[in-house]
């Protein structure tokens, strides 16, 4: 296709093929549509390109299917391609202009605990994103399949991105990123999306951040954003893990705490580890609620079950609805995430921190 740069043609067609086949889950499909929508917009594709794209896709499927190809499938693929491109066109209208799809090189992959990897990527160009956003990530090992990951860092001068990846049971992308991807390999990076975790939405309020598992990544990036311009706000970061050995980012958290003791407090809590000090034992949301003070902006990120529990439990225990920010899980329709900058929250009046009695552990 002459209107697609060679580097991105394979990315576009394999992703489009996955959308047509409908093999992915809602979150994966959402990521694929974000990538295709941005490519559609950035490369100036138009509805009249449907014929050429459909023909190229059918020809590609035919060649790679070999003897398994049945000519009667041609009409099915052409119709599917046209339907998919109409959805992509709508996605392009939703996401608008912004950072284009990029390729990056894996610089390092470490596995601090079993099943969790920290992957450092250097894009060919700096990816424009805000701390707390999520990025579709793909690998040429599984072309066309995308998953959402949030950078664990604020934008850096060298452009490097750090992703925290947990190998999901029956997952297809995460096990590769955790165990098989090696330095020097290429990763594909899609357009960042706002998922409800924006420091700007808190105004000048103090922050209470509750992180479950690798949900720590975007919240750690938000802490780095505050560190760049603290502005007098205080930050409480509660990090939940099952056991002490599951706290995969302990070294980085210690360094962060040491560097910003004046306004940052990191509180690890363990839900299933009788060997740790009793004061460090407890359910993440219970401990977060104990540390909550009126006027704080509360952010929660982690597995979908944690998000749904926070949606019910925190308002029931006194967290104001306007103060609660929950990460989007991408399980809903195309417009379930906000692509633009959310309206900033009005600055809250300054309040003195005060001690409180710790409730019984859940």
mmCIF file of C-alpha atoms in Angstrom:
data_model
loop_
_atom_site.group_PDB
_atom_site.id
_atom_site.type_symbol
_atom_site.label_atom_id
_atom_site.label_comp_id
_atom_site.label_asym_id
_atom_site.label_seq_id
_atom_site.Cartn_x
_atom_site.Cartn_y
_atom_site.Cartn_z
ATOM 1 C CA UNK A 1 0.000 0.000 0.000
ATOM 2 C CA UNK A 2 1.634 3.250 -1.090
ATOM 3 C CA UNK A 3 -0.223 5.398 1.430
ATOM 4 C CA UNK A 4 1.130 3.399 4.404
ATOM 5 C CA UNK A 5 4.809 3.607 5.356
ATOM 6 C CA UNK A 6 6.453 0.214 4.966
ATOM 7 C CA UNK A 7 7.364 0.040 8.668
ATOM 8 C CA UNK A 8 3.714 0.299 9.672
ATOM 9 C CA UNK A 9 1.988 -1.696 6.947
ATOM 10 C CA UNK A 10 2.419 -5.040 8.726
ATOM 11 C CA UNK A 11 1.228 -3.506 11.976
ATOM 12 C CA UNK A 12 -1.888 -2.086 10.309
ATOM 13 C CA UNK A 13 -2.914 -5.193 8.377
ATOM 14 C CA UNK A 14 -2.293 -7.729 11.152
ATOM 15 C CA UNK A 15 -4.250 -5.590 13.608
ATOM 16 C CA UNK A 16 -7.087 -5.136 11.130
ATOM 17 C CA UNK A 17 -7.139 -8.887 10.569
ATOM 18 C CA UNK A 18 -7.514 -9.508 14.299
ATOM 19 C CA UNK A 19 -10.420 -7.060 14.481
ATOM 20 C CA UNK A 20 -12.151 -8.739 11.539
ATOM 21 C CA UNK A 21 -11.650 -12.188 13.041
ATOM 22 C CA UNK A 22 -13.060 -10.986 16.373
ATOM 23 C CA UNK A 23 -10.779 -13.271 18.351
ATOM 24 C CA UNK A 24 -9.808 -10.891 21.154
ATOM 25 C CA UNK A 25 -11.420 -9.832 24.408
ATOM 26 C CA UNK A 26 -13.073 -6.385 24.781
ATOM 27 C CA UNK A 27 -9.955 -4.741 26.206
ATOM 28 C CA UNK A 28 -7.742 -6.160 23.450
ATOM 29 C CA UNK A 29 -10.239 -5.105 20.796
ATOM 30 C CA UNK A 30 -10.380 -1.636 22.339
ATOM 31 C CA UNK A 31 -6.583 -1.382 22.149
ATOM 32 C CA UNK A 32 -6.555 -2.565 18.530
ATOM 33 C CA UNK A 33 -9.174 -0.004 17.538
ATOM 34 C CA UNK A 34 -7.190 2.742 19.263
ATOM 35 C CA UNK A 35 -4.130 1.801 17.206
ATOM 36 C CA UNK A 36 -6.033 1.502 13.931
ATOM 37 C CA UNK A 37 -7.982 4.712 14.561
ATOM 38 C CA UNK A 38 -4.839 6.710 15.156
ATOM 39 C CA UNK A 39 -3.111 5.207 12.084
ATOM 40 C CA UNK A 40 -6.226 5.899 10.002
ATOM 41 C CA UNK A 41 -6.143 9.519 11.121
ATOM 42 C CA UNK A 42 -2.388 10.100 10.980
ATOM 43 C CA UNK A 43 -1.829 8.545 7.558
ATOM 44 C CA UNK A 44 -4.805 10.276 5.969
ATOM 45 C CA UNK A 45 -6.793 7.173 5.097
ATOM 46 C CA UNK A 46 -10.213 7.822 3.593
ATOM 47 C CA UNK A 47 -13.363 5.727 3.002
ATOM 48 C CA UNK A 48 -12.463 5.408 -0.679
ATOM 49 C CA UNK A 49 -9.330 3.496 0.349
ATOM 50 C CA UNK A 50 -11.555 0.597 1.484
ATOM 51 C CA UNK A 51 -11.354 -1.175 -1.877
ATOM 52 C CA UNK A 52 -7.554 -1.143 -1.982
ATOM 53 C CA UNK A 53 -7.216 -2.142 1.687
ATOM 54 C CA UNK A 54 -9.735 -4.974 1.327
ATOM 55 C CA UNK A 55 -8.005 -6.307 -1.779
ATOM 56 C CA UNK A 56 -4.582 -6.201 -0.119
ATOM 57 C CA UNK A 57 -5.869 -7.916 3.012
ATOM 58 C CA UNK A 58 -7.642 -10.703 1.128
ATOM 59 C CA UNK A 59 -4.552 -11.290 -0.999
ATOM 60 C CA UNK A 60 -2.406 -11.521 2.141
ATOM 61 C CA UNK A 61 -4.764 -13.956 3.858
ATOM 62 C CA UNK A 62 -4.932 -16.078 0.723
ATOM 63 C CA UNK A 63 -1.141 -16.290 0.378
ATOM 64 C CA UNK A 64 -0.528 -17.188 4.018
ATOM 65 C CA UNK A 65 -3.444 -19.641 4.245
ATOM 66 C CA UNK A 66 -1.953 -21.785 1.487
ATOM 67 C CA UNK A 67 -3.935 -24.951 0.825
ATOM 68 C CA UNK A 68 -6.369 -24.064 3.619
ATOM 69 C CA UNK A 69 -7.715 -21.156 1.556
ATOM 70 C CA UNK A 70 -11.209 -21.577 0.175
ATOM 71 C CA UNK A 71 -12.139 -19.096 -2.604
ATOM 72 C CA UNK A 72 -15.632 -18.882 -1.148
ATOM 73 C CA UNK A 73 -14.107 -17.066 1.835
ATOM 74 C CA UNK A 74 -13.108 -14.071 -0.294
ATOM 75 C CA UNK A 75 -16.492 -12.357 0.004
ATOM 76 C CA UNK A 76 -16.582 -12.996 3.743
ATOM 77 C CA UNK A 77 -13.202 -11.332 4.269
ATOM 78 C CA UNK A 78 -14.033 -8.398 1.975
ATOM 79 C CA UNK A 79 -17.306 -7.684 3.766
ATOM 80 C CA UNK A 80 -15.649 -8.109 7.157
ATOM 81 C CA UNK A 81 -12.871 -5.737 6.159
ATOM 82 C CA UNK A 82 -15.286 -3.028 5.034
ATOM 83 C CA UNK A 83 -17.324 -3.339 8.237
ATOM 84 C CA UNK A 84 -14.172 -3.189 10.341
ATOM 85 C CA UNK A 85 -12.871 -0.144 8.489
ATOM 86 C CA UNK A 86 -16.111 1.703 9.176
ATOM 87 C CA UNK A 87 -15.609 1.003 12.894
ATOM 88 C CA UNK A 88 -11.991 2.155 12.606
ATOM 89 C CA UNK A 89 -13.155 5.355 10.923
ATOM 90 C CA UNK A 90 -15.467 6.036 13.886
ATOM 91 C CA UNK A 91 -12.603 5.276 16.286
ATOM 92 C CA UNK A 92 -10.430 7.778 14.418
ATOM 93 C CA UNK A 93 -13.109 10.418 14.972
ATOM 94 C CA UNK A 94 -13.250 9.640 18.684
ATOM 95 C CA UNK A 95 -9.521 9.741 19.409
ATOM 96 C CA UNK A 96 -8.698 12.613 17.044
ATOM 97 C CA UNK A 97 -5.151 13.800 16.513
ATOM 98 C CA UNK A 98 -2.289 13.080 18.876
ATOM 99 C CA UNK A 99 0.812 10.924 19.319
ATOM 100 C CA UNK A 100 1.226 8.472 16.477
ATOM 101 C CA UNK A 101 1.914 4.772 16.738
ATOM 102 C CA UNK A 102 5.596 4.096 17.381
ATOM 103 C CA UNK A 103 8.073 1.258 17.468
ATOM 104 C CA UNK A 104 10.496 0.873 20.331
ATOM 105 C CA UNK A 105 13.445 -1.273 21.287
ATOM 106 C CA UNK A 106 13.512 -3.351 24.452
ATOM 107 C CA UNK A 107 16.558 -2.226 26.419
ATOM 108 C CA UNK A 108 16.092 -4.406 29.485
ATOM 109 C CA UNK A 109 13.779 -7.012 30.955
ATOM 110 C CA UNK A 110 14.061 -8.116 34.574
ATOM 111 C CA UNK A 111 11.828 -10.446 36.571
ATOM 112 C CA UNK A 112 12.044 -9.177 40.170
ATOM 113 C CA UNK A 113 9.505 -11.768 41.347
ATOM 114 C CA UNK A 114 8.122 -14.843 39.648
ATOM 115 C CA UNK A 115 5.549 -13.917 37.030
ATOM 116 C CA UNK A 116 6.210 -10.153 36.990
ATOM 117 C CA UNK A 117 8.621 -8.378 34.647
ATOM 118 C CA UNK A 118 9.888 -4.819 34.454
ATOM 119 C CA UNK A 119 10.407 -4.037 30.770
ATOM 120 C CA UNK A 120 12.340 -0.923 29.729
ATOM 121 C CA UNK A 121 11.675 0.337 26.196
ATOM 122 C CA UNK A 122 13.257 3.144 24.193
ATOM 123 C CA UNK A 123 10.908 4.383 21.410
ATOM 124 C CA UNK A 124 12.382 5.572 18.109
ATOM 125 C CA UNK A 125 10.850 8.942 19.026
ATOM 126 C CA UNK A 126 9.679 10.216 22.377
ATOM 127 C CA UNK A 127 6.134 9.130 23.117
ATOM 128 C CA UNK A 128 4.015 12.032 24.313
ATOM 129 C CA UNK A 129 1.993 10.854 27.285
ATOM 130 C CA UNK A 130 0.843 11.998 30.708
ATOM 131 C CA UNK A 131 1.535 10.040 33.902
ATOM 132 C CA UNK A 132 -1.393 7.764 34.654
ATOM 133 C CA UNK A 133 -2.293 7.105 31.031
ATOM 134 C CA UNK A 134 -2.304 3.650 29.437
ATOM 135 C CA UNK A 135 -0.618 2.653 26.185
ATOM 136 C CA UNK A 136 -1.499 -0.222 23.815
ATOM 137 C CA UNK A 137 1.573 -2.464 23.578
ATOM 138 C CA UNK A 138 2.124 -5.167 20.960
ATOM 139 C CA UNK A 139 4.930 -7.472 19.907
ATOM 140 C CA UNK A 140 5.805 -8.730 16.401
ATOM 141 C CA UNK A 141 5.885 -12.183 17.997
ATOM 142 C CA UNK A 142 2.057 -11.924 18.050
ATOM 143 C CA UNK A 143 1.345 -9.388 15.291
ATOM 144 C CA UNK A 144 -1.946 -7.572 15.597
ATOM 145 C CA UNK A 145 -2.587 -8.465 19.266
ATOM 146 C CA UNK A 146 -2.460 -5.534 21.707
ATOM 147 C CA UNK A 147 -2.671 -5.122 25.468
ATOM 148 C CA UNK A 148 -2.926 -2.046 27.692
ATOM 149 C CA UNK A 149 0.020 -1.152 29.927
ATOM 150 C CA UNK A 150 0.728 2.058 31.824
ATOM 151 C CA UNK A 151 4.240 3.497 31.962
ATOM 152 C CA UNK A 152 5.578 3.363 35.513
ATOM 153 C CA UNK A 153 7.467 6.619 35.019
ATOM 154 C CA UNK A 154 6.761 10.213 34.152
ATOM 155 C CA UNK A 155 8.172 11.324 30.766
ATOM 156 C CA UNK A 156 11.981 11.242 30.829
ATOM 157 C CA UNK A 157 14.456 13.320 28.827
ATOM 158 C CA UNK A 158 15.801 10.163 27.156
ATOM 159 C CA UNK A 159 12.287 8.963 26.254
ATOM 160 C CA UNK A 160 12.608 5.606 28.004
ATOM 161 C CA UNK A 161 9.446 3.895 29.221
ATOM 162 C CA UNK A 162 9.181 1.343 31.998
ATOM 163 C CA UNK A 163 6.323 -1.150 31.917
ATOM 164 C CA UNK A 164 5.314 -3.526 34.718
ATOM 165 C CA UNK A 165 3.840 -6.738 33.309
ATOM 166 C CA UNK A 166 2.257 -9.633 35.182
ATOM 167 C CA UNK A 167 1.941 -12.949 33.336
ATOM 168 C CA UNK A 168 -1.806 -13.587 33.191
ATOM 169 C CA UNK A 169 -3.090 -17.142 33.297
ATOM 170 C CA UNK A 170 -4.193 -18.126 29.787
ATOM 171 C CA UNK A 171 -2.858 -14.787 28.538
ATOM 172 C CA UNK A 172 -1.111 -14.538 25.184
ATOM 173 C CA UNK A 173 0.893 -11.290 25.307
ATOM 174 C CA UNK A 174 1.871 -11.009 28.974
ATOM 175 C CA UNK A 175 3.662 -14.403 29.218
ATOM 176 C CA UNK A 176 5.828 -13.410 26.243
ATOM 177 C CA UNK A 177 6.723 -10.054 27.773
ATOM 178 C CA UNK A 178 7.496 -11.620 31.139
ATOM 179 C CA UNK A 179 9.501 -14.658 30.059
ATOM 180 C CA UNK A 180 10.578 -14.505 26.425
ATOM 181 C CA UNK A 181 11.102 -10.985 25.094
ATOM 182 C CA UNK A 182 14.806 -10.097 25.128
ATOM 183 C CA UNK A 183 16.816 -6.851 24.876
ATOM 184 C CA UNK A 184 17.119 -5.687 21.282
ATOM 185 C CA UNK A 185 13.647 -6.847 20.295
ATOM 186 C CA UNK A 186 11.028 -4.512 18.878
ATOM 187 C CA UNK A 187 7.782 -3.608 20.612
ATOM 188 C CA UNK A 188 4.899 -1.653 19.106
ATOM 189 C CA UNK A 189 3.429 1.266 21.068
ATOM 190 C CA UNK A 190 -0.016 2.704 20.403
ATOM 191 C CA UNK A 191 -1.556 6.080 21.310
ATOM 192 C CA UNK A 192 -1.837 6.856 25.042
ATOM 193 C CA UNK A 193 -5.327 6.984 26.556
ATOM 194 C CA UNK A 194 -6.557 8.719 29.675
ATOM 195 C CA UNK A 195 -7.958 6.090 32.034
ATOM 196 C CA UNK A 196 -9.103 8.281 34.913
ATOM 197 C CA UNK A 197 -5.745 8.606 36.670
ATOM 198 C CA UNK A 198 -4.746 12.223 36.143
ATOM 199 C CA UNK A 199 -3.071 14.381 38.788
ATOM 200 C CA UNK A 200 -4.607 17.417 37.068
ATOM 201 C CA UNK A 201 -8.084 16.171 37.998
ATOM 202 C CA UNK A 202 -7.240 16.572 41.687
ATOM 203 C CA UNK A 203 -6.618 20.302 41.582
ATOM 204 C CA UNK A 204 -4.231 21.099 44.425
ATOM 205 C CA UNK A 205 -5.569 18.430 46.774
ATOM 206 C CA UNK A 206 -3.409 15.973 48.654
ATOM 207 C CA UNK A 207 -3.386 12.502 47.108
ATOM 208 C CA UNK A 208 -4.180 9.052 48.456
ATOM 209 C CA UNK A 209 -3.047 6.422 45.963
ATOM 210 C CA UNK A 210 -4.050 2.765 46.399
ATOM 211 C CA UNK A 211 -2.176 0.320 44.155
ATOM 212 C CA UNK A 212 -2.925 -3.375 43.789
ATOM 213 C CA UNK A 213 -0.365 -5.541 41.986
ATOM 214 C CA UNK A 214 1.006 -3.998 38.802
ATOM 215 C CA UNK A 215 -1.620 -1.279 39.199
ATOM 216 C CA UNK A 216 1.285 0.373 40.985
ATOM 217 C CA UNK A 217 2.798 1.431 37.635
ATOM 218 C CA UNK A 218 0.587 4.433 36.739
ATOM 219 C CA UNK A 219 0.387 5.573 40.356
ATOM 220 C CA UNK A 220 4.179 5.538 40.656
ATOM 221 C CA UNK A 221 4.312 7.662 37.499
ATOM 222 C CA UNK A 222 1.923 10.120 39.143
ATOM 223 C CA UNK A 223 4.207 10.329 42.177
ATOM 224 C CA UNK A 224 7.082 11.197 39.828
ATOM 225 C CA UNK A 225 4.913 13.904 38.282
ATOM 226 C CA UNK A 226 4.262 15.430 41.694
ATOM 227 C CA UNK A 227 7.983 15.179 42.489
ATOM 228 C CA UNK A 228 8.733 17.361 39.473
ATOM 229 C CA UNK A 229 6.467 20.121 40.873
ATOM 230 C CA UNK A 230 5.314 19.228 44.410
ATOM 231 C CA UNK A 231 3.396 22.456 45.021
ATOM 232 C CA UNK A 232 2.972 21.753 48.733
ATOM 233 C CA UNK A 233 0.711 18.742 48.345
ATOM 234 C CA UNK A 234 1.218 15.538 50.340
ATOM 235 C CA UNK A 235 0.992 12.062 48.842
ATOM 236 C CA UNK A 236 0.145 8.794 50.586
ATOM 237 C CA UNK A 237 0.901 5.725 48.429
ATOM 238 C CA UNK A 238 -0.580 2.479 49.754
ATOM 239 C CA UNK A 239 0.797 -0.549 47.922
ATOM 240 C CA UNK A 240 -0.995 -3.862 48.310
ATOM 241 C CA UNK A 241 0.546 -7.290 47.748
ATOM 242 C CA UNK A 242 -0.338 -10.794 48.825
ATOM 243 C CA UNK A 243 2.993 -11.479 50.552
ATOM 244 C CA UNK A 244 6.272 -9.682 51.132
ATOM 245 C CA UNK A 245 7.813 -11.618 48.247
ATOM 246 C CA UNK A 246 5.094 -10.331 45.892
ATOM 247 C CA UNK A 247 6.141 -6.703 46.423
ATOM 248 C CA UNK A 248 8.070 -6.631 43.158
ATOM 249 C CA UNK A 249 8.991 -2.913 43.103
ATOM 250 C CA UNK A 250 10.273 -2.631 46.673
ATOM 251 C CA UNK A 251 13.699 -1.210 45.771
ATOM 252 C CA UNK A 252 12.274 1.564 43.576
ATOM 253 C CA UNK A 253 9.673 2.415 46.233
ATOM 254 C CA UNK A 254 12.367 2.689 48.908
ATOM 255 C CA UNK A 255 14.361 5.060 46.710
ATOM 256 C CA UNK A 256 11.265 7.131 45.990
ATOM 257 C CA UNK A 257 10.428 7.361 49.692
ATOM 258 C CA UNK A 258 13.988 8.334 50.636
ATOM 259 C CA UNK A 259 14.112 11.052 47.981
ATOM 260 C CA UNK A 260 10.804 12.694 48.963
ATOM 261 C CA UNK A 261 10.302 12.135 52.682
ATOM 262 C CA UNK A 262 9.054 15.666 53.112
ATOM 263 C CA UNK A 263 5.752 14.983 51.360
ATOM 264 C CA UNK A 264 5.591 11.293 50.315
ATOM 265 C CA UNK A 265 4.640 8.344 52.525
ATOM 266 C CA UNK A 266 4.747 4.811 51.131
ATOM 267 C CA UNK A 267 2.732 2.212 53.031
ATOM 268 C CA UNK A 268 3.064 -1.437 51.944
ATOM 269 C CA UNK A 269 0.314 -3.768 53.114
ATOM 270 C CA UNK A 270 0.068 -7.538 52.782
ATOM 271 C CA UNK A 271 -3.193 -9.437 52.608
ATOM 272 C CA UNK A 272 -1.894 -12.978 53.125
ATOM 273 C CA UNK A 273 1.438 -12.958 54.931
ATOM 274 C CA UNK A 274 1.333 -13.829 58.647
ATOM 275 C CA UNK A 275 5.140 -13.536 58.808
ATOM 276 C CA UNK A 276 5.182 -9.732 58.441
ATOM 277 C CA UNK A 277 4.597 -7.307 61.265
ATOM 278 C CA UNK A 278 0.899 -7.205 62.234
ATOM 279 C CA UNK A 279 0.861 -3.486 61.468
ATOM 280 C CA UNK A 280 1.699 -4.293 57.832
ATOM 281 C CA UNK A 281 -1.048 -6.886 57.461
ATOM 282 C CA UNK A 282 -4.378 -6.010 55.947
ATOM 283 C CA UNK A 283 -6.655 -5.629 52.994
ATOM 284 C CA UNK A 284 -5.567 -2.829 50.606
ATOM 285 C CA UNK A 285 -8.861 -0.927 50.637
ATOM 286 C CA UNK A 286 -9.209 -1.170 54.418
ATOM 287 C CA UNK A 287 -5.710 0.228 54.920
ATOM 288 C CA UNK A 288 -6.302 2.927 52.316
ATOM 289 C CA UNK A 289 -9.503 3.937 54.062
ATOM 290 C CA UNK A 290 -7.634 4.169 57.382
ATOM 291 C CA UNK A 291 -5.192 6.652 55.841
ATOM 292 C CA UNK A 292 -7.908 8.684 54.133
ATOM 293 C CA UNK A 293 -8.435 12.267 55.232
ATOM 294 C CA UNK A 294 -11.245 14.589 54.096
ATOM 295 C CA UNK A 295 -10.330 16.544 50.992
ATOM 296 C CA UNK A 296 -7.840 14.026 49.627
ATOM 297 C CA UNK A 297 -8.208 12.914 46.034
ATOM 298 C CA UNK A 298 -8.295 9.104 46.101
ATOM 299 C CA UNK A 299 -6.980 7.065 43.171
ATOM 300 C CA UNK A 300 -7.282 3.284 42.896
ATOM 301 C CA UNK A 301 -5.615 1.098 40.275
ATOM 302 C CA UNK A 302 -5.268 -2.662 40.072
ATOM 303 C CA UNK A 303 -7.170 -5.756 38.936
ATOM 304 C CA UNK A 304 -10.792 -5.279 37.796
ATOM 305 C CA UNK A 305 -12.074 -6.963 40.978
ATOM 306 C CA UNK A 306 -10.254 -4.360 43.072
ATOM 307 C CA UNK A 307 -11.742 -1.515 41.032
ATOM 308 C CA UNK A 308 -15.267 -2.843 41.446
ATOM 309 C CA UNK A 309 -14.747 -3.375 45.187
ATOM 310 C CA UNK A 310 -13.445 0.185 45.550
ATOM 311 C CA UNK A 311 -16.447 1.499 43.620
ATOM 312 C CA UNK A 312 -18.729 0.038 46.302
ATOM 313 C CA UNK A 313 -16.678 0.070 49.492
ATOM 314 C CA UNK A 314 -14.981 3.448 49.509
ATOM 315 C CA UNK A 315 -18.086 5.642 49.061
ATOM 316 C CA UNK A 316 -19.837 3.507 51.679
ATOM 317 C CA UNK A 317 -17.079 4.334 54.165
ATOM 318 C CA UNK A 318 -17.109 8.077 53.620
ATOM 319 C CA UNK A 319 -14.997 8.812 50.537
ATOM 320 C CA UNK A 320 -16.846 11.517 48.605
ATOM 321 C CA UNK A 321 -17.807 10.531 45.066
ATOM 322 C CA UNK A 322 -16.117 13.622 43.635
ATOM 323 C CA UNK A 323 -12.841 12.661 45.319
ATOM 324 C CA UNK A 324 -12.735 9.082 44.018
ATOM 325 C CA UNK A 325 -10.871 8.264 40.787
ATOM 326 C CA UNK A 326 -10.940 4.649 39.585
ATOM 327 C CA UNK A 327 -8.891 3.263 36.716
ATOM 328 C CA UNK A 328 -10.875 2.357 33.598
ATOM 329 C CA UNK A 329 -10.713 -1.384 32.893
ATOM 330 C CA UNK A 330 -11.532 -1.173 29.144
ATOM 331 C CA UNK A 331 -14.276 -3.758 29.449
ATOM 332 C CA UNK A 332 -16.917 -1.408 28.051
ATOM 333 C CA UNK A 333 -17.622 0.317 24.751
ATOM 334 C CA UNK A 334 -15.286 2.449 22.662
ATOM 335 C CA UNK A 335 -16.014 5.609 24.618
ATOM 336 C CA UNK A 336 -15.420 4.042 28.063
ATOM 337 C CA UNK A 337 -12.072 5.847 28.367
ATOM 338 C CA UNK A 338 -11.571 9.563 28.057
ATOM 339 C CA UNK A 339 -9.105 10.388 25.322
ATOM 340 C CA UNK A 340 -8.696 14.060 26.116
ATOM 341 C CA UNK A 341 -7.499 15.846 29.206
ATOM 342 C CA UNK A 342 -10.204 15.618 31.894
ATOM 343 C CA UNK A 343 -11.411 18.886 33.408
ATOM 344 C CA UNK A 344 -9.274 19.828 36.398
ATOM 345 C CA UNK A 345 -10.781 19.585 39.812
ATOM 346 C CA UNK A 346 -11.147 22.804 41.760
ATOM 347 C CA UNK A 347 -8.337 23.263 44.304
ATOM 348 C CA UNK A 348 -9.284 22.022 47.738
ATOM 349 C CA UNK A 349 -8.646 24.116 50.858
ATOM 350 C CA UNK A 350 -5.494 23.146 52.719
ATOM 351 C CA UNK A 351 -6.098 20.847 55.694
ATOM 352 C CA UNK A 352 -3.761 19.756 58.415
ATOM 353 C CA UNK A 353 -3.002 16.076 58.546
ATOM 354 C CA UNK A 354 -4.225 14.422 61.721
ATOM 355 C CA UNK A 355 -3.829 10.995 63.227
ATOM 356 C CA UNK A 356 -6.721 8.593 63.490
ATOM 357 C CA UNK A 357 -7.481 5.263 65.061
ATOM 358 C CA UNK A 358 -6.770 2.313 62.834
ATOM 359 C CA UNK A 359 -9.843 0.135 62.208
ATOM 360 C CA UNK A 360 -9.921 -3.628 62.579
ATOM 361 C CA UNK A 361 -8.407 -5.365 59.543
ATOM 362 C CA UNK A 362 -10.805 -6.843 57.001
#
